[in-house]
Structures are given as structure tokens and as C-alpha cells.
Amino acid sequence: MIDLHTHSIFSDGELIPSELVRRAVIHGYRAIAITDHADFTNVEHVLKCLKKAKYLEEVMDIKVLAGVEITHVPPAKIGKMARLSKELGAEIVVVHGETIVEPVAPGTNKASVELADVDILAHPGFITIEEAEKAAANNVHLEITSRNGHNRTNGHVAKIAFEAGAKCVVDTDTHSPENLITRETALKIARGAGLTLEQAERVLNNSQKIVDEKYQ
């Protein structure tokens, strides 16, 4: 399992990074990105803390990536926020997409897929084919999520992504220990979104490719 969207106590998660990573190892994770919620008020603090979690790679058989989830930042400011996050050392930049269960500002999806600095658009709700085509052009991955509520539009996201040629990933949006999943469960989530087994395997392999690129 490779999971590129999780949270620690440095935003609204329940676990400090060391416990989050330890529990991920038990679930068979090969890599995990800790992507705490961030905006312009806290991004320096979040990344300063999360980059220290890299020490766990020295003693555990897992890759640990420090990142952020840009959350409820006005669309006009997402580009600046993504660039700043990368400049501060974020290895993974996730944007909190237009999920149907939160009042995310319209235009968030559009602003996010136009940016090469964004790695993943999380739970993008009723993303449009035009937005998915832009995501494909800019190598922004669209998230199929195991997170309750956000996952209500997984089928739509998967369908539109494959029509547009956009790449998908399966992530958990973990906030508490029980949110972590195995690779087998991740495959079932992708299949549940309407993908064939071959397509689901390809989606999970996309996460491995992202990690490989970060560790070149």
C-alpha cells in the first residue's frame, strides 16, 4: 500500500507522525505522505515539523514524504500557495477538492488542475471533463478516496478521469488509526468505483510512480 494523503496532529489527525508511520508499516505500507491541512497561516510550521519525520526512514522499511493538503484556500490564491509549499520543502502537494460534503469554494478544482506544482487533487466531487483533461495535461492526479462522505463521488471521478486520460490514485485521507487500509482494500475501493481489475492495478501503480519520482 502507498498512501499519499494522511493527517497527523499537526492539523486534525489523531496521531503524531511516528505512530502514524508505525501503524502504516503494520498495514503493509511501502510509502506514506503526511499531508496536513495548510493555508498561508500555518504552512511553515506544518512543513518544519513534518520534514523531521523523515528520520523514521532510517529505522523502518517505509518511505515517508512530507507534504500539505491546501485546504479551503480561495481559488485565486491556490497557485501561490502551491508554489510556496514546494519552496518550503513539500514533497507532495495535495489540494482539498470540491467534495460534495463540504462548502469548498467553486473554482477550486479548476485552479488546482492548472498547476504543475499540485500533485493530487483530493476528492474532487463532480469534476468536469474539461477539468480532468487539464489535470491530464499537467500531470495532476485525481483521487479515489476511502474517506466516508468524500467517497460518494468516486464512481464519477473514476469515469471522468479515464475518459479524459487523467491519472488517478487511491488514498485514505487518514485522520485516525482505523482509517488506514491494506493494498487489498485499496484495490476493492478502486473496483467499487467502477474500474476493472487491470485499471485498478494501474491506479495503485500510479502512486508507486509518484514515490519513485520523488526519490530519484
Short mmCIF file of C-alpha atoms in Angstrom, two decimals, residues 17-216:
data_model
loop_
_atom_site.label_atom_id
_atom_site.label_comp_id
_atom_site.label_asym_id
_atom_site.label_seq_id
_atom_site.Cartn_x
_atom_site.Cartn_y
_atom_site.Cartn_z
CA PRO A 17 3.88 11.15 12.84
CA SER A 18 5.85 8.33 14.48
CA GLU A 19 2.72 6.44 15.49
CA LEU A 20 1.01 7.12 12.18
CA VAL A 21 4.00 5.71 10.30
CA ARG A 22 4.34 2.73 12.63
CA ARG A 23 0.69 1.82 12.14
CA ALA A 24 1.13 2.23 8.38
CA VAL A 25 4.01 -0.24 8.43
CA ILE A 26 1.79 -2.78 10.20
CA HIS A 27 -0.76 -2.37 7.41
CA GLY A 28 1.91 -3.21 4.84
CA TYR A 29 2.59 0.31 3.61
CA ARG A 30 5.69 0.87 1.48
CA ALA A 31 5.28 4.65 1.46
CA ILE A 32 3.18 7.28 3.17
CA ALA A 33 2.80 11.01 2.68
CA ILE A 34 1.78 13.04 5.72
CA THR A 35 -0.15 15.94 4.21
CA ASP A 36 -1.57 18.07 6.96
CA HIS A 37 -4.12 20.79 6.25
CA ALA A 38 -2.40 24.06 5.43
CA ASP A 39 -3.01 27.62 4.32
CA PHE A 40 -0.85 30.74 4.45
CA THR A 41 -1.20 30.95 8.24
CA ASN A 42 0.44 27.63 9.16
CA VAL A 43 2.31 26.15 6.19
CA GLU A 44 5.79 26.99 7.52
CA HIS A 45 5.06 25.37 10.88
CA VAL A 46 3.47 22.27 9.36
CA LEU A 47 6.32 21.56 6.97
CA LYS A 48 9.03 22.36 9.52
CA CYS A 49 7.53 19.67 11.75
CA LEU A 50 6.70 17.06 9.11
CA LYS A 51 10.11 17.16 7.44
CA LYS A 52 11.55 15.90 10.73
CA ALA A 53 9.53 12.69 10.30
CA LYS A 54 11.98 11.63 7.59
CA TYR A 55 14.15 10.21 10.39
CA LEU A 56 11.77 7.24 10.51
CA GLU A 57 13.10 6.02 7.16
CA GLU A 58 16.37 5.22 8.93
CA VAL A 59 14.75 2.62 11.17
CA MET A 60 11.60 1.49 9.33
CA ASP A 61 11.16 -0.10 5.91
CA ILE A 62 8.97 2.68 4.53
CA LYS A 63 9.29 5.92 2.58
CA VAL A 64 7.97 8.96 4.47
CA LEU A 65 7.07 12.05 2.45
CA ALA A 66 6.36 15.44 3.99
CA GLY A 67 3.53 17.36 2.39
CA VAL A 68 0.48 19.54 2.76
CA GLU A 69 -3.17 19.50 1.85
CA ILE A 70 -4.07 23.02 0.74
CA THR A 71 -7.47 23.37 2.33
CA HIS A 72 -10.23 25.92 1.66
CA VAL A 73 -7.73 28.41 0.27
CA PRO A 74 -9.53 30.76 -2.16
CA PRO A 75 -9.02 29.56 -5.76
CA ALA A 76 -7.21 32.74 -6.77
CA LYS A 77 -4.56 32.03 -4.11
CA ILE A 78 -4.06 28.30 -4.69
CA GLY A 79 -1.27 28.78 -7.23
CA LYS A 80 0.75 30.97 -4.90
CA MET A 81 0.13 28.57 -2.02
CA ALA A 82 1.24 25.53 -4.02
CA ARG A 83 4.45 27.23 -5.13
CA LEU A 84 5.20 28.36 -1.58
CA SER A 85 4.65 24.83 -0.28
CA LYS A 86 7.15 23.40 -2.75
CA GLU A 87 9.65 26.15 -1.93
CA LEU A 88 9.33 25.25 1.76
CA GLY A 89 10.14 21.62 1.03
CA ALA A 90 6.79 19.90 0.48
CA GLU A 91 7.37 16.65 -1.39
CA ILE A 92 3.66 16.13 -2.01
CA VAL A 93 1.15 18.92 -2.56
CA VAL A 94 -2.48 17.89 -2.29
CA VAL A 95 -5.39 20.28 -2.80
CA HIS A 96 -8.66 19.78 -0.94
CA GLY A 97 -11.03 19.43 -3.88
CA GLU A 98 -14.70 20.26 -4.32
CA THR A 99 -16.12 17.40 -2.26
CA ILE A 100 -19.90 17.37 -2.04
CA VAL A 101 -19.86 17.17 1.77
CA GLU A 102 -18.09 20.48 2.48
CA PRO A 103 -18.59 24.08 1.27
CA VAL A 104 -15.44 24.18 -0.84
CA ALA A 105 -15.28 27.31 -2.99
CA PRO A 106 -16.35 26.79 -6.61
CA GLY A 107 -13.35 27.06 -8.88
CA THR A 108 -11.04 25.12 -6.54
CA ASN A 109 -10.85 22.14 -8.90
CA LYS A 110 -10.20 24.36 -11.92
CA ALA A 111 -7.46 26.32 -10.18
CA SER A 112 -5.76 23.15 -8.95
CA VAL A 113 -5.56 21.21 -12.22
CA GLU A 114 -3.91 24.15 -13.97
CA LEU A 115 -0.83 23.92 -11.75
CA ALA A 116 2.20 21.71 -12.21
CA ASP A 117 3.03 22.28 -8.53
CA VAL A 118 -0.06 20.26 -7.49
CA ASP A 119 0.47 16.51 -7.27
CA ILE A 120 -3.01 15.36 -6.25
CA LEU A 121 -6.48 16.89 -6.36
CA ALA A 122 -8.22 15.17 -3.46
CA HIS A 123 -11.87 14.08 -3.52
CA PRO A 124 -12.79 16.40 -6.41
CA GLY A 125 -16.53 15.71 -6.29
CA PHE A 126 -18.32 16.32 -9.58
CA ILE A 127 -15.20 17.24 -11.51
CA THR A 128 -15.85 18.16 -15.14
CA ILE A 129 -14.39 16.52 -18.20
CA GLU A 130 -12.63 19.81 -19.06
CA GLU A 131 -11.01 19.92 -15.61
CA ALA A 132 -9.96 16.28 -15.89
CA GLU A 133 -8.41 16.93 -19.31
CA LYS A 134 -6.44 19.81 -17.81
CA ALA A 135 -5.34 17.52 -14.97
CA ALA A 136 -4.09 15.02 -17.53
CA ALA A 137 -2.15 17.74 -19.34
CA ASN A 138 -0.47 18.95 -16.15
CA ASN A 139 0.07 15.53 -14.54
CA VAL A 140 -2.25 16.30 -11.61
CA HIS A 141 -3.56 13.03 -10.19
CA LEU A 142 -7.24 12.72 -9.27
CA GLU A 143 -8.04 10.98 -6.02
CA ILE A 144 -10.30 8.00 -5.48
CA THR A 145 -10.77 8.05 -1.73
CA SER A 146 -11.70 5.62 1.01
CA ARG A 147 -12.85 8.50 3.21
CA ASN A 148 -16.52 8.33 4.20
CA GLY A 149 -18.55 11.14 2.68
CA HIS A 150 -15.89 12.21 0.23
CA ASN A 151 -16.12 8.78 -1.42
CA ARG A 152 -19.71 9.29 -2.59
CA THR A 153 -18.49 10.59 -5.94
CA ASN A 154 -15.71 8.04 -6.52
CA GLY A 155 -17.60 6.48 -9.41
CA HIS A 156 -17.97 9.81 -11.16
CA VAL A 157 -14.32 10.73 -10.58
CA ALA A 158 -13.06 7.42 -11.96
CA LYS A 159 -15.33 7.57 -15.02
CA ILE A 160 -14.41 11.15 -15.93
CA ALA A 161 -10.71 10.57 -15.25
CA PHE A 162 -10.50 7.59 -17.59
CA GLU A 163 -12.49 9.38 -20.28
CA ALA A 164 -10.08 12.32 -20.10
CA GLY A 165 -6.91 10.27 -19.80
CA ALA A 166 -6.17 11.67 -16.34
CA LYS A 167 -4.26 9.59 -13.81
CA CYS A 168 -5.89 8.51 -10.55
CA VAL A 169 -4.58 7.40 -7.17
CA VAL A 170 -6.28 5.70 -4.22
CA ASP A 171 -5.71 7.44 -0.88
CA THR A 172 -7.27 7.22 2.56
CA ASP A 173 -7.35 10.81 3.85
CA THR A 174 -6.48 9.18 7.18
CA HIS A 175 -7.29 11.12 10.35
CA SER A 176 -7.45 8.25 12.85
CA PRO A 177 -5.87 4.77 13.12
CA GLU A 178 -8.88 2.90 11.77
CA ASN A 179 -8.72 4.88 8.51
CA LEU A 180 -5.55 3.09 7.35
CA ILE A 181 -6.15 0.30 4.84
CA THR A 182 -4.31 -2.54 3.13
CA ARG A 183 -3.48 -2.72 -0.56
CA GLU A 184 -6.19 -5.35 -0.96
CA THR A 185 -8.76 -2.91 0.39
CA ALA A 186 -7.42 -0.16 -1.87
CA LEU A 187 -7.98 -2.44 -4.86
CA LYS A 188 -11.56 -3.06 -3.73
CA ILE A 189 -12.16 0.70 -3.43
CA ALA A 190 -10.91 1.22 -6.98
CA ARG A 191 -13.04 -1.68 -8.24
CA GLY A 192 -16.00 -0.26 -6.35
CA ALA A 193 -15.56 2.99 -8.27
CA GLY A 194 -16.30 1.03 -11.44
CA LEU A 195 -12.79 0.12 -12.58
CA THR A 196 -11.73 -3.25 -13.92
CA LEU A 197 -9.08 -5.17 -12.01
CA GLU A 198 -6.49 -4.17 -14.61
CA GLN A 199 -7.48 -0.49 -14.31
CA ALA A 200 -7.45 -0.69 -10.51
CA GLU A 201 -3.94 -2.17 -10.52
CA ARG A 202 -2.83 0.63 -12.83
CA VAL A 203 -4.24 3.24 -10.45
CA LEU A 204 -2.38 1.78 -7.49
CA ASN A 205 0.81 1.68 -9.55
CA ASN A 206 0.45 5.41 -10.19
CA SER A 207 1.18 6.03 -6.52
CA GLN A 208 4.37 3.98 -6.79
CA LYS A 209 5.47 6.06 -9.78
CA ILE A 210 4.95 9.29 -7.84
CA VAL A 211 7.09 7.98 -4.98
CA ASP A 212 9.79 6.75 -7.36
CA GLU A 213 9.99 10.21 -8.93
CA LYS A 214 10.40 11.84 -5.52
CA TYR A 215 13.27 9.51 -4.62
CA GLN A 216 15.25 9.71 -7.87
#
